[in-house]
PDB file of C-alpha atoms in Angstrom:
ATOM      1  CA  MET A   1       0.376   3.314  19.321  1.00 46.00           C
ATOM      2  CA  ALA A   2       2.722   6.198  20.152  1.00 69.00           C
ATOM      3  CA  LEU A   3       4.849   5.199  17.169  1.00 76.00           C
ATOM      4  CA  LEU A   4       1.992   5.593  14.712  1.00 77.00           C
ATOM      5  CA  ALA A   5       1.243   8.879  12.997  1.00 77.00           C
ATOM      6  CA  ARG A   6      -2.098  10.365  14.074  1.00 80.00           C
ATOM      7  CA  ALA A   7      -4.162   9.172  11.086  1.00 82.00           C
ATOM      8  CA  SER A   8      -2.644   5.678  11.247  1.00 80.00           C
ATOM      9  CA  ALA A   9      -3.314   5.512  15.000  1.00 81.00           C
ATOM     10  CA  TYR A  10      -6.966   6.408  14.428  1.00 88.00           C
ATOM     11  CA  PHE A  11      -7.271   3.835  11.626  1.00 87.00           C
ATOM     12  CA  TYR A  12      -5.590   1.234  13.865  1.00 86.00           C
ATOM     13  CA  THR A  13      -8.110   1.834  16.652  1.00 90.00           C
ATOM     14  CA  THR A  14     -11.256   1.976  14.520  1.00 93.00           C
ATOM     15  CA  HIS A  15     -10.555  -0.615  11.818  1.00 91.00           C
ATOM     16  CA  ILE A  16      -7.485  -2.733  12.429  1.00 91.00           C
ATOM     17  CA  CYS A  17      -8.108  -3.797  16.041  1.00 91.00           C
ATOM     18  CA  PRO A  18     -11.620  -5.082  15.306  1.00 93.00           C
ATOM     19  CA  GLN A  19     -10.320  -6.979  12.260  1.00 93.00           C
ATOM     20  CA  LEU A  20      -7.402  -8.332  14.271  1.00 94.00           C
ATOM     21  CA  PHE A  21      -9.680  -9.647  17.039  1.00 92.00           C
ATOM     22  CA  LEU A  22     -12.032 -11.245  14.498  1.00 94.00           C
ATOM     23  CA  GLU A  23      -9.471 -12.793  12.141  1.00 94.00           C
ATOM     24  CA  GLY A  24      -6.366 -13.113  14.320  1.00 95.00           C
ATOM     25  CA  GLU A  25      -4.065 -11.373  11.834  1.00 95.00           C
ATOM     26  CA  VAL A  26      -3.740  -8.457   9.446  1.00 94.00           C
ATOM     27  CA  ARG A  27      -1.259  -8.586   6.557  1.00 94.00           C
ATOM     28  CA  GLU A  28       0.372  -5.880   4.426  1.00 90.00           C
ATOM     29  CA  LEU A  29      -1.207  -2.947   6.217  1.00 88.00           C
ATOM     30  CA  ALA A  30      -0.012   0.408   4.848  1.00 87.00           C
ATOM     31  CA  ILE A  31       0.720   2.742   7.760  1.00 84.00           C
ATOM     32  CA  ASP A  32       2.783   5.812   8.565  1.00 84.00           C
ATOM     33  CA  VAL A  33       5.173   5.579  11.505  1.00 84.00           C
ATOM     34  CA  ALA A  34       6.072   8.721  13.430  1.00 80.00           C
ATOM     35  CA  GLY A  35       9.826   9.260  13.285  1.00 79.00           C
ATOM     36  CA  ALA A  36      11.883  10.665  16.169  1.00 80.00           C
ATOM     37  CA  ASP A  37      11.885  14.046  14.405  1.00 84.00           C
ATOM     38  CA  GLY A  38       8.109  13.964  13.933  1.00 78.00           C
ATOM     39  CA  GLN A  39       8.222  13.131  10.228  1.00 83.00           C
ATOM     40  CA  ARG A  40       5.890  10.476   8.855  1.00 83.00           C
ATOM     41  CA  LEU A  41       7.676   7.412   7.521  1.00 86.00           C
ATOM     42  CA  PRO A  42       5.747   5.104   5.165  1.00 87.00           C
ATOM     43  CA  ALA A  43       5.691   1.426   6.166  1.00 89.00           C
ATOM     44  CA  LEU A  44       3.927  -1.894   5.697  1.00 91.00           C
ATOM     45  CA  ALA A  45       2.968  -3.907   8.769  1.00 90.00           C
ATOM     46  CA  ASN A  46       1.895  -7.447   9.562  1.00 94.00           C
ATOM     47  CA  LEU A  47       0.021  -7.952  12.826  1.00 94.00           C
ATOM     48  CA  THR A  48      -0.800 -11.179  14.662  1.00 96.00           C
ATOM     49  CA  LEU A  49      -2.966 -11.531  17.752  1.00 95.00           C
ATOM     50  CA  ILE A  50      -1.277 -13.885  20.233  1.00 95.00           C
ATOM     51  CA  ARG A  51      -3.639 -15.852  22.479  1.00 94.00           C
ATOM     52  CA  ASP A  52      -3.026 -18.046  25.522  1.00 94.00           C
ATOM     53  CA  GLU A  53      -4.226 -21.633  26.083  1.00 95.00           C
ATOM     54  CA  SER A  54      -7.728 -20.444  26.954  1.00 95.00           C
ATOM     55  CA  GLU A  55      -7.895 -18.398  23.702  1.00 92.00           C
ATOM     56  CA  SER A  56      -7.718 -15.096  25.605  1.00 93.00           C
ATOM     57  CA  PRO A  57      -5.721 -12.399  23.786  1.00 92.00           C
ATOM     58  CA  THR A  58      -2.380 -11.759  25.472  1.00 94.00           C
ATOM     59  CA  ARG A  59      -0.504  -9.464  23.083  1.00 94.00           C
ATOM     60  CA  ILE A  60      -0.262  -8.154  19.544  1.00 92.00           C
ATOM     61  CA  GLN A  61       2.853  -8.964  17.562  1.00 94.00           C
ATOM     62  CA  MET A  62       3.637  -6.364  14.899  1.00 91.00           C
ATOM     63  CA  VAL A  63       6.348  -6.495  12.244  1.00 92.00           C
ATOM     64  CA  VAL A  64       6.999  -3.244  10.376  1.00 89.00           C
ATOM     65  CA  PHE A  65       8.782  -2.905   7.029  1.00 88.00           C
ATOM     66  CA  PRO A  66       9.934   0.497   5.740  1.00 88.00           C
ATOM     67  CA  VAL A  67       8.678   1.206   2.212  1.00 88.00           C
ATOM     68  CA  GLU A  68      10.144   4.622   1.464  1.00 83.00           C
ATOM     69  CA  ARG A  69      12.278   3.316  -1.422  1.00 83.00           C
ATOM     70  CA  ARG A  70       9.347   1.309  -2.769  1.00 81.00           C
ATOM     71  CA  ARG A  71       7.071   4.362  -2.809  1.00 82.00           C
ATOM     72  CA  ARG A  72       9.784   6.452  -4.468  1.00 85.00           C
ATOM     73  CA  HIS A  73      10.158   3.747  -7.132  1.00 86.00           C
ATOM     74  CA  GLU A  74       6.364   3.637  -7.648  1.00 85.00           C
ATOM     75  CA  ARG A  75       6.240   7.431  -8.078  1.00 87.00           C
ATOM     76  CA  HIS A  76       9.081   7.169 -10.613  1.00 90.00           C
ATOM     77  CA  LEU A  77       7.178   4.499 -12.572  1.00 91.00           C
ATOM     78  CA  VAL A  78       3.976   6.551 -12.586  1.00 91.00           C
ATOM     79  CA  ALA A  79       5.847   9.663 -13.758  1.00 92.00           C
ATOM     80  CA  GLY A  80       7.518   7.681 -16.547  1.00 92.00           C
ATOM     81  CA  ARG A  81       4.207   6.217 -17.637  1.00 91.00           C
ATOM     82  CA  GLN A  82       2.586   9.652 -17.690  1.00 91.00           C
ATOM     83  CA  ALA A  83       5.481  11.052 -19.741  1.00 90.00           C
ATOM     84  CA  LEU A  84       5.177   8.174 -22.227  1.00 89.00           C
ATOM     85  CA  ALA A  85       1.418   8.639 -22.513  1.00 88.00           C
ATOM     86  CA  GLN A  86       1.945  12.370 -23.118  1.00 88.00           C
ATOM     87  CA  ARG A  87       4.510  11.691 -25.859  1.00 88.00           C
ATOM     88  CA  LEU A  88       2.208   9.181 -27.518  1.00 86.00           C
ATOM     89  CA  ALA A  89      -0.715  11.601 -27.340  1.00 83.00           C
ATOM     90  CA  GLU A  90       1.417  14.248 -29.056  1.00 84.00           C
ATOM     91  CA  ARG A  91       2.483  11.839 -31.822  1.00 83.00           C
ATOM     92  CA  MET A  92      -0.920  10.181 -32.301  1.00 77.00           C
ATOM     93  CA  PRO A  93      -3.621  12.843 -31.945  1.00 68.00           C
ATOM     94  CA  ASP A  94      -6.401  10.365 -32.834  1.00 67.00           C
ATOM     95  CA  GLY A  95      -6.422   9.040 -29.258  1.00 57.00           C
ATOM     96  CA  PRO A  96      -6.076   5.628 -27.618  1.00 55.00           C
ATOM     97  CA  GLN A  97      -7.191   3.643 -30.679  1.00 54.00           C
ATOM     98  CA  SER A  98      -4.058   4.804 -32.498  1.00 48.00           C
ATOM     99  CA  ASN A  99      -1.963   3.294 -29.676  1.00 48.00           C
ATOM    100  CA  SER A 100      -3.519  -0.094 -30.438  1.00 49.00           C
ATOM    101  CA  ALA A 101      -2.868   0.358 -34.136  1.00 46.00           C
ATOM    102  CA  ALA A 102       0.789   1.027 -33.389  1.00 48.00           C
ATOM    103  CA  GLY A 103       0.937  -2.233 -31.437  1.00 52.00           C
ATOM    104  CA  LEU A 104       1.248  -0.521 -28.069  1.00 52.00           C
ATOM    105  CA  LEU A 105      -0.763  -1.356 -24.999  1.00 54.00           C
ATOM    106  CA  ILE A 106      -0.672   1.284 -22.302  1.00 54.00           C
ATOM    107  CA  PRO A 107      -3.165   0.413 -19.584  1.00 57.00           C
ATOM    108  CA  SER A 108      -4.726   3.188 -17.599  1.00 56.00           C
ATOM    109  CA  ALA A 109      -4.457   3.259 -13.823  1.00 53.00           C
ATOM    110  CA  GLY A 110      -6.594   0.553 -12.287  1.00 51.00           C
ATOM    111  CA  SER A 111      -7.327  -1.203 -15.570  1.00 49.00           C
ATOM    112  CA  ASP A 112      -7.154  -4.973 -15.866  1.00 50.00           C
ATOM    113  CA  THR A 113      -4.774  -5.988 -18.622  1.00 47.00           C
ATOM    114  CA  THR A 114      -5.288  -9.737 -18.245  1.00 48.00           C
ATOM    115  CA  ALA A 115      -6.815 -11.488 -21.228  1.00 47.00           C
ATOM    116  CA  SER A 116      -9.946 -13.489 -20.601  1.00 45.00           C
ATOM    117  CA  THR A 117     -10.481 -16.712 -22.492  1.00 41.00           C
TER     118      THR A 117
END
């Protein structure tokens, strides 16, 4: 756990280990890894609990993927979406209903844009 940033290490101990021992694996866990210079590096991790023949835990296998570029890209997308929403709000002061009238669909964060039948 020395490689994990403090908050990620705490989360690992209190939430991830219990889940790992119950389910045997944890997938796509967002963590921060402590870099050699002390900086926090964003990452995704997959963990698998390895057991021996008698089903006793022997080790935890962890694969870590850096996601710094992915997070930068996500921030860029969010900023672009906010800029577009701002421009639309300036052009169509009547609010969101005018976006629909213009044939534009701009979902808000966390909204479900799938059509139900």
